[in-house]
mmCIF file of C-alpha atoms in Angstrom:
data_model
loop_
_atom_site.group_PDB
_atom_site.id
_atom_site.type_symbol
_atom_site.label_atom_id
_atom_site.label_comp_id
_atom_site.label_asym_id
_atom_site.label_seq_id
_atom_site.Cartn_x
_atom_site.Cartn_y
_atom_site.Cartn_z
ATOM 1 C CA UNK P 1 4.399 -17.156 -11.825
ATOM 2 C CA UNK P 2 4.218 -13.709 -13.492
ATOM 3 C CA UNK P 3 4.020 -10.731 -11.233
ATOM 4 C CA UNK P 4 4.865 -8.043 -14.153
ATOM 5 C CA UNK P 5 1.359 -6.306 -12.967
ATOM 6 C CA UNK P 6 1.462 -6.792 -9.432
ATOM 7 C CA UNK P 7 0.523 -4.245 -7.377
ATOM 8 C CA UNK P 8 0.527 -3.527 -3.635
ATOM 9 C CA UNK P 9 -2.266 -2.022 -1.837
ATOM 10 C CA UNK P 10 -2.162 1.617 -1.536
ATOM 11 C CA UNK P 11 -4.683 1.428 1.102
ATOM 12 C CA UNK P 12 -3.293 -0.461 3.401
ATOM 13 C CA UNK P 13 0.232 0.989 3.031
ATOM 14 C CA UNK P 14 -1.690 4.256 4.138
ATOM 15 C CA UNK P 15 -3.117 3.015 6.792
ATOM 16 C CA UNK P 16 -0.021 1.689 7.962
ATOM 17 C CA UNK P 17 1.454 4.936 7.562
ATOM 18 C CA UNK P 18 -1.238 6.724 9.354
ATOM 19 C CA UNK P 19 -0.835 3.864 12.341
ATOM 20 C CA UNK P 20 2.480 4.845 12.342
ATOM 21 C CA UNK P 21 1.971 8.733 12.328
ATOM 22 C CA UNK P 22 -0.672 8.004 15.503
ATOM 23 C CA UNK P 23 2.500 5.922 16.896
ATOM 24 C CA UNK P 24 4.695 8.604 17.204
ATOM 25 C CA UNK P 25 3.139 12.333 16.476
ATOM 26 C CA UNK P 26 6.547 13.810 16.667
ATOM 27 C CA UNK P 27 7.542 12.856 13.987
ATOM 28 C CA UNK P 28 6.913 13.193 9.768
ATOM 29 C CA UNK P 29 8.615 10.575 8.304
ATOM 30 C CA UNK P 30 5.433 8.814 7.750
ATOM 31 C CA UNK P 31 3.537 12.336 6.453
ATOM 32 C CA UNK P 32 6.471 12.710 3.891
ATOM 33 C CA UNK P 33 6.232 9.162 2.446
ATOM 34 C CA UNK P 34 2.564 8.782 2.225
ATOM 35 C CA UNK P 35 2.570 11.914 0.033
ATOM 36 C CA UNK P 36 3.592 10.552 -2.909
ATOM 37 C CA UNK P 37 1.264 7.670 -2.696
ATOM 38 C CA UNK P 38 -1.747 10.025 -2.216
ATOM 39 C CA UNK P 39 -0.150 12.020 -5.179
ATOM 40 C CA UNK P 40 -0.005 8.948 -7.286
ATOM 41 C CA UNK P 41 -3.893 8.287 -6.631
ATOM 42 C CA UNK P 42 -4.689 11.779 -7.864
ATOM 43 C CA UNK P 43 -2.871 11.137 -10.931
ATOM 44 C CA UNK P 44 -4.529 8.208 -12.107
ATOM 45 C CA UNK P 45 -7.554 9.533 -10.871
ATOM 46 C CA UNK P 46 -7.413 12.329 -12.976
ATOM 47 C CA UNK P 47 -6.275 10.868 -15.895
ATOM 48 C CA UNK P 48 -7.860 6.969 -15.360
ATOM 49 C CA UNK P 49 -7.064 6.152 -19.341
ATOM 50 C CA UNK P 50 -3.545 7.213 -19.511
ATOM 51 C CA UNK P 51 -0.510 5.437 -19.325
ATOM 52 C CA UNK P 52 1.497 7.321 -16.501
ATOM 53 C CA UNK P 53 5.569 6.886 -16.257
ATOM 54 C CA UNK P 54 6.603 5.508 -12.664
ATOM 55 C CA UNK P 55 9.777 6.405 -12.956
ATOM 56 C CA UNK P 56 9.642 9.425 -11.225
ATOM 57 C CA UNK P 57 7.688 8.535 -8.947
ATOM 58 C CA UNK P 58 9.816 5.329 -7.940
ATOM 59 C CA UNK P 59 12.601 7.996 -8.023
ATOM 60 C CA UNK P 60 10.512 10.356 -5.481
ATOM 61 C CA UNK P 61 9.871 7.157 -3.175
ATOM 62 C CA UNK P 62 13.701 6.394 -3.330
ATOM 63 C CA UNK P 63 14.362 9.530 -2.045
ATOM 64 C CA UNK P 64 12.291 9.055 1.130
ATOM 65 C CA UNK P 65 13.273 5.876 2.491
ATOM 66 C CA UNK P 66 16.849 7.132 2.538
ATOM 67 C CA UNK P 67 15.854 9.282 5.696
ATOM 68 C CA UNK P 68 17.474 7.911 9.191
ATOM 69 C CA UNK P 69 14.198 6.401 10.783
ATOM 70 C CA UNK P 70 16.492 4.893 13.472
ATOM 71 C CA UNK P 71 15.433 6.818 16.176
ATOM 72 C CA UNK P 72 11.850 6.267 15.440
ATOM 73 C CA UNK P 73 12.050 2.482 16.259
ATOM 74 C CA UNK P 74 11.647 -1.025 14.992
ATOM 75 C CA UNK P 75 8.044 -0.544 13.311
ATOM 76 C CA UNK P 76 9.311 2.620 11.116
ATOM 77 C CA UNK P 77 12.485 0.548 10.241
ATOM 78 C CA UNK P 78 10.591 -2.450 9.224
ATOM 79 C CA UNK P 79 8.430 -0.102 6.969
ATOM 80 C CA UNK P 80 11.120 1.760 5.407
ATOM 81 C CA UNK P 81 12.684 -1.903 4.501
ATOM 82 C CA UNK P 82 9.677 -3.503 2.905
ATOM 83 C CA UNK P 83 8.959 -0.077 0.568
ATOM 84 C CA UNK P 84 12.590 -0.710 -0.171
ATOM 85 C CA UNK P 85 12.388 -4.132 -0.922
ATOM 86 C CA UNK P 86 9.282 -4.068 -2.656
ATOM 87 C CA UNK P 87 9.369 -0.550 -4.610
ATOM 88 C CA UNK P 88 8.936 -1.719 -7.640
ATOM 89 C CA UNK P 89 5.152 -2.738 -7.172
ATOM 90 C CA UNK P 90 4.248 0.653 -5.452
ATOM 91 C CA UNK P 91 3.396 2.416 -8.748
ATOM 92 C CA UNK P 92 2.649 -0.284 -11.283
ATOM 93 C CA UNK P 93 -0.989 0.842 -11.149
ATOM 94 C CA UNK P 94 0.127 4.059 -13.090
ATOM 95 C CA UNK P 95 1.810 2.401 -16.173
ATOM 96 C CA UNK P 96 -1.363 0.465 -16.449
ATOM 97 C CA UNK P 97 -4.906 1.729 -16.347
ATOM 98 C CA UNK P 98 -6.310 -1.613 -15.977
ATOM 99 C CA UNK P 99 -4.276 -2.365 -12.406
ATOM 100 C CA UNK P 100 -6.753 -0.957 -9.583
ATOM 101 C CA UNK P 101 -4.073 1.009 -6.930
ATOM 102 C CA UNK P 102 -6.303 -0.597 -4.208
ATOM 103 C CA UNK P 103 -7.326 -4.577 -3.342
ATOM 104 C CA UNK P 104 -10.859 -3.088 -2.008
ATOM 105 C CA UNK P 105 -12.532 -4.817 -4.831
ATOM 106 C CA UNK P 106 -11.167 -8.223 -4.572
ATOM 107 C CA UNK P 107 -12.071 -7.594 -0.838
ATOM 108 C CA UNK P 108 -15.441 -6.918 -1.006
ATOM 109 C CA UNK P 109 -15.475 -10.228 -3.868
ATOM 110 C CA UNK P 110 -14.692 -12.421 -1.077
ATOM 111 C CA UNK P 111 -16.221 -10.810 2.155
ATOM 112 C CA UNK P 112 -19.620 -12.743 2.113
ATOM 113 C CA UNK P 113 -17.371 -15.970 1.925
ATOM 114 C CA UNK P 114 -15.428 -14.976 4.947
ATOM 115 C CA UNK P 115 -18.282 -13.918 6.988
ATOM 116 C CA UNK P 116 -20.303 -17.122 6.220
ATOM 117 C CA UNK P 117 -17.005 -18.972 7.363
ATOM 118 C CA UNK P 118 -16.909 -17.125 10.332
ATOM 119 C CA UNK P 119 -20.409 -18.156 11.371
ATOM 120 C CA UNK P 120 -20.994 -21.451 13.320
ATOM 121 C CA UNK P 121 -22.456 -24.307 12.049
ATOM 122 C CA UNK P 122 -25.150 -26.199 14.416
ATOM 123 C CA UNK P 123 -25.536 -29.384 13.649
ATOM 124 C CA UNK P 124 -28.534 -31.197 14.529
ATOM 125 C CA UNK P 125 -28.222 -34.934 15.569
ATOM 126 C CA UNK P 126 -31.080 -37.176 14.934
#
């Protein structure tokens, strides 16, 4: 399979990170790396035709993992690891206009589906 224009969910990597800045208000480990993924939004926003290097901010993400989240426990580790592992589909939605930064629309696509899934069937017998 090709996964040149895969893209994780921006959304849901915020949300994490705001789960994670409710977790433990001390600290701003979780501030600090969600900027740059906010930042990234308002760049494509603002510029929704253009083709946008990643680079830099790949290189601006690489910076932030780097910081000790040891003290801050298993669920910051386990973050820090997967944006480590999986940095280079952060910011494909920037060198490609056509790559939504979000899965919202796919989610709304299947969310009647689900819900009629979820609802029980009642069978009559005859």
């Amino acid at each position: 399979m090709d996964f040149l224009n895969h893209q994780f969910c921006l959304a849901h990597l915020l949300r994490e990170l705001q789960y994670l800045s409710e977790l433990n208000t001390g600290q701003d480990w979780s501030k600090n790396v969600s900027s740059p993924f906010r930042k990234a939004i308002h760049e494509r926003n603002g510029n929704p035709n253009d083709v946008i290097d990643k680079a830099p901010w790949i290189e601006r993400l690489d910076r932030l993992p780097k910081q000790n989240t040891e003290q801050l426990g298993q669920k910051f580790i386990t973050f820090r690891k997967g944006l480590i592992k999986y940095r280079d589909y952060i910011f494909n939605f920037l060198a490609d206009p056509m790559i939504p930064s979000d899965n919202n629309g796919s989610e709304r696509g299947i969310r009647k589906l689900k819900i009629k899934l979820r609802t029980p069937v009642h069978f009559v017998q005859t």
